[in-house]
CSV table of C-alpha atoms and ligand atoms in Angstrom, one decimal:
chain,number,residue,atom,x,y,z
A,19,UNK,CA,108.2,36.9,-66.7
A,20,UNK,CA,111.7,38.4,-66.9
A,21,UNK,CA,114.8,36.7,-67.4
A,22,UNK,CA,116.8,35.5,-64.5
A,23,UNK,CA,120.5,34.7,-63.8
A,24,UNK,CA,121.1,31.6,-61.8
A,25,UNK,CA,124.1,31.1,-62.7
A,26,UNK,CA,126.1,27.6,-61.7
A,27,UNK,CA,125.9,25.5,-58.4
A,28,UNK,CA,127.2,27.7,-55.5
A,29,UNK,CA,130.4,26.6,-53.6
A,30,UNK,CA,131.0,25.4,-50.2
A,31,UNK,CA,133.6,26.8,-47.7
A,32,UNK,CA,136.2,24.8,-49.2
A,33,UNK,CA,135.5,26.1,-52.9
A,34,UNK,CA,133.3,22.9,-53.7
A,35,UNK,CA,130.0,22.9,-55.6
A,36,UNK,CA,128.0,23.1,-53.1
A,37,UNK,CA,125.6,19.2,-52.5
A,38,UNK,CA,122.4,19.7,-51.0
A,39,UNK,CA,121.5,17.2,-48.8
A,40,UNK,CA,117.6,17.8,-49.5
A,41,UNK,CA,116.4,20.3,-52.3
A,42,UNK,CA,115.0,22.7,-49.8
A,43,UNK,CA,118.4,23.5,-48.3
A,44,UNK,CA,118.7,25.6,-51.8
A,45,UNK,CA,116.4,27.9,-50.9
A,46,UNK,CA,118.7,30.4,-49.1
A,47,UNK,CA,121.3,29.9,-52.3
A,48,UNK,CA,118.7,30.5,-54.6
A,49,UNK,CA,117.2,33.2,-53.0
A,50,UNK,CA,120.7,35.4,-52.8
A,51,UNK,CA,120.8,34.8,-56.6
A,52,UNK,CA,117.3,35.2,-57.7
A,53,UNK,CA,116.1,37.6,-54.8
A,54,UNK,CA,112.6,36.6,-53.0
A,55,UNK,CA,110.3,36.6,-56.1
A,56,UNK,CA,108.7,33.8,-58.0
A,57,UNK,CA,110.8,32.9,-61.1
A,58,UNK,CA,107.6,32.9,-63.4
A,59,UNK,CA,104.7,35.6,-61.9
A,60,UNK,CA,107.5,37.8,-60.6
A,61,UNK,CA,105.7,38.3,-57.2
A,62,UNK,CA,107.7,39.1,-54.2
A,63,UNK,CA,107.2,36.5,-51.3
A,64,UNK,CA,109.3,37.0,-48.8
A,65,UNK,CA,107.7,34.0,-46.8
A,66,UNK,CA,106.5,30.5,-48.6
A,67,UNK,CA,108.6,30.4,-51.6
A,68,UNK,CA,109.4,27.0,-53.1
A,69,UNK,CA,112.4,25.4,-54.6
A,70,UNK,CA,110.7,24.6,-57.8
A,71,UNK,CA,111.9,21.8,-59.8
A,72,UNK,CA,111.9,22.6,-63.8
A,73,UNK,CA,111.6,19.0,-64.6
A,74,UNK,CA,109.2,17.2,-62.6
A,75,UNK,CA,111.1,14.9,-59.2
A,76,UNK,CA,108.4,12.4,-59.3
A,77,UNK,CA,108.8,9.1,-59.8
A,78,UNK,CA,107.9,8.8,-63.5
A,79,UNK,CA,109.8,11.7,-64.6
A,80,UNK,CA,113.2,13.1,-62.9
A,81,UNK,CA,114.0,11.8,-59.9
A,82,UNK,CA,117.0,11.7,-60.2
A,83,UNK,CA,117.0,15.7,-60.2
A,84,UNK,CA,115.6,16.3,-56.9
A,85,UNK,CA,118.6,17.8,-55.6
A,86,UNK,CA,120.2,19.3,-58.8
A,87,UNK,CA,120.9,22.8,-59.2
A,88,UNK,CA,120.8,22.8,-62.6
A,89,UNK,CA,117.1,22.0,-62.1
A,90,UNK,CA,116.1,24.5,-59.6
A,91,UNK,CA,114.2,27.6,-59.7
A,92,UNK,CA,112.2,29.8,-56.9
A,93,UNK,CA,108.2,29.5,-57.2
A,94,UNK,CA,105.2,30.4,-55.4
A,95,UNK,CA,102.6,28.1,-54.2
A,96,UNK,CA,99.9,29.2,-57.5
A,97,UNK,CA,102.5,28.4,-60.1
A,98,UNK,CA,104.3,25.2,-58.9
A,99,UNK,CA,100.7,23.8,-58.5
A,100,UNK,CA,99.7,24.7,-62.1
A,101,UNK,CA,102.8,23.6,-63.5
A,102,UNK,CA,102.5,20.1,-61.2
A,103,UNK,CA,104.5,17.3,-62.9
A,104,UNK,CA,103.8,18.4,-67.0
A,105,UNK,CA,107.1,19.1,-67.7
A,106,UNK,CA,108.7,15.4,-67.5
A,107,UNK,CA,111.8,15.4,-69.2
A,108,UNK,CA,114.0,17.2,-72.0
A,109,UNK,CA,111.5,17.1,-74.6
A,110,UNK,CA,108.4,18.5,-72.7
A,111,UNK,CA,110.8,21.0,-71.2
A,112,UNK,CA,111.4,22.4,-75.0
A,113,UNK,CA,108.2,23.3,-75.3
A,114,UNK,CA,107.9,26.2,-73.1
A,115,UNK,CA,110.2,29.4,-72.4
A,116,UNK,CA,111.8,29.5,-69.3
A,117,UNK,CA,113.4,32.9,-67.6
A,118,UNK,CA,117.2,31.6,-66.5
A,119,UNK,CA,117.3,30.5,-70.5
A,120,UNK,CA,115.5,32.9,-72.7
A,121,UNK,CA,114.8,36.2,-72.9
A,122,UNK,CA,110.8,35.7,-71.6
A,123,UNK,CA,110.8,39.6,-70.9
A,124,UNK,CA,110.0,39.5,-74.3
A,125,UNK,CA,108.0,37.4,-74.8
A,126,UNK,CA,104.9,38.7,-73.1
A,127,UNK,CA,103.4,42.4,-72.6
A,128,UNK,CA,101.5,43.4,-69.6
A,129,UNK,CA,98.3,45.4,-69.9
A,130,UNK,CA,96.1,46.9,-68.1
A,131,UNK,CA,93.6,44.8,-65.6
A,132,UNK,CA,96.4,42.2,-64.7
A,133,UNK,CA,96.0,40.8,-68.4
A,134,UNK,CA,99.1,39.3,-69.8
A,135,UNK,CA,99.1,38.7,-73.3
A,136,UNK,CA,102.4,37.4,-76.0
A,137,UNK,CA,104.1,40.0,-77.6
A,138,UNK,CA,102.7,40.8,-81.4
A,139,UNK,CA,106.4,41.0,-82.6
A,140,UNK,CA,107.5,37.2,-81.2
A,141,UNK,CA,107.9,34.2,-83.9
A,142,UNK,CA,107.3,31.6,-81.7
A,143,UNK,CA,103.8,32.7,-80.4
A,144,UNK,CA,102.8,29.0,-79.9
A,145,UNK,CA,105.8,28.6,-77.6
A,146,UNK,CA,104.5,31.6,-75.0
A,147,UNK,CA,101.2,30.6,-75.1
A,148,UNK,CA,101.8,27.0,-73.8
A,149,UNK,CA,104.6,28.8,-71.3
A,150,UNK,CA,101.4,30.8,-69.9
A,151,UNK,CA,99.1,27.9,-69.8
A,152,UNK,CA,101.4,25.8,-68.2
A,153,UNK,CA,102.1,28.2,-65.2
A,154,UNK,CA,98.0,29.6,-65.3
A,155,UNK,CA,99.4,32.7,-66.0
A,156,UNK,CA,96.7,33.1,-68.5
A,157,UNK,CA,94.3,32.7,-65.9
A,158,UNK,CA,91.5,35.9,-65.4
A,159,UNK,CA,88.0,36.3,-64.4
A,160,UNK,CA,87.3,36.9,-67.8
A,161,UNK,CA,88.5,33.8,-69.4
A,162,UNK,CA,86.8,30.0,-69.2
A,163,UNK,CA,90.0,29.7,-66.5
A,164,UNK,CA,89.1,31.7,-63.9
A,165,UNK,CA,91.7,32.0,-61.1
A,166,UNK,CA,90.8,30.1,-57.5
A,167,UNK,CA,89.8,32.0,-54.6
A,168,UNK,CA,93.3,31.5,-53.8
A,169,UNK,CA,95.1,32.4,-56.7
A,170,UNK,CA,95.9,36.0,-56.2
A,171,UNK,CA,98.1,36.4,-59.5
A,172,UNK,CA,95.6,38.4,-61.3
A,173,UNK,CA,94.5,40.6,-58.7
A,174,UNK,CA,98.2,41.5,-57.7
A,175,UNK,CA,99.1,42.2,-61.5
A,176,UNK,CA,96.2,44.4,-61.9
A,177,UNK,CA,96.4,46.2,-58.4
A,178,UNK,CA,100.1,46.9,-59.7
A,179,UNK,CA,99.5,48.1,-62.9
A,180,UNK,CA,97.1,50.4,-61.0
A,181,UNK,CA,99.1,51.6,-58.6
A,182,UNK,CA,101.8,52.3,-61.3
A,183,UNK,CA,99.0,54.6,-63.2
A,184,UNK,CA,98.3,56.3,-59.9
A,185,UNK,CA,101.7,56.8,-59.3
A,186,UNK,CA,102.2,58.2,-62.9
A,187,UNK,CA,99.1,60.5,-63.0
A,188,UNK,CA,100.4,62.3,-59.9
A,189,UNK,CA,103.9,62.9,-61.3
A,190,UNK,CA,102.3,65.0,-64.1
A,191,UNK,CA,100.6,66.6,-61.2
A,192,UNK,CA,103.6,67.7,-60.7
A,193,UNK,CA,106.3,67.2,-63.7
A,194,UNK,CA,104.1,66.9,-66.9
B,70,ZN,ZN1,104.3,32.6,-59.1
């Protein structure tokens, strides 16, 4: 999960912050800032990608904050649906990282087989951990939650990391 910039609420033509009638008109905005990737499984999808709402628009928690920039990030269909409505409100929000306010590069180290696990060197282990579980990014076929059929996080991670390895093992073929 890398950091992101999202800086404040775009202007209009006239040099207004810009109002959005309903939160998916943001996408477009959001997109030229964040590029076409989910904000937390960094995945490029150039097609499908929500405005995700940090703190929850239903009824019992933020409404209020539907169409609020301030609230809005870029997800994909696997981890909007994990997160669903568990972040509420200012306090439930504290208790995760998020990647337009900390450093969450950091946070977390990528291994091999797709398996994301928090960095040794981080204080606030306890912090990561619930900022995985929250958007499944925990989730692999090894573990008690095993990703849907339609959850393709895992695979994509691990298919990367592999193709990175292939990629680097035919360099040296070459360089080392
Ligand atoms: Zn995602």
């Amino acid at each position: 999960m890398r950091a992101i910039e999202r800086g404040d609420v775009p202007t209009d033509a006239l040099g207004q912050p810009k109002q959005y009638k309903q939160y998916e008109n943001a996408q477009p905005d959001l997109m030229e800032r964040l590029g076409e990737y989910c904000s937390y499984c960094e995945r490029f999808i150039p097609t499908n990608l929500a405005v995700e709402h940090i703190q929850s628009k239903d009824n019992k928690c933020q409404p209020q904050l539907e169409r609020s920039w301030n609230n809005f990030l870029l997800a994909c269909t696997n981890c909007n649906s994990a997160k669903g409505t568990k972040v509420c409100d200012d306090t439930t929000q504290s208790y995760y990282y998020w990647p337009h306010l900390d450093n969450t590069f950091r946070a977390f180290v990528y291994k091999a087989g797709g398996i994301i696990k928090i960095n040794p060197a981080l204080n606030a282990a306890e912090q990561a951990q619930r900022t995985l579980e929250l958007t499944g990014l925990d989730k692999h076929p090894n573990t008690s939650t095993k990703p849907t059929p339609k959850d393709k996080r895992w695979n994509h991670r691990r298919l990367a990391w592999k193709f990175a390895q292939d990629t680097k093992m035919s360099d040296c073929n070459f360089f080392c």
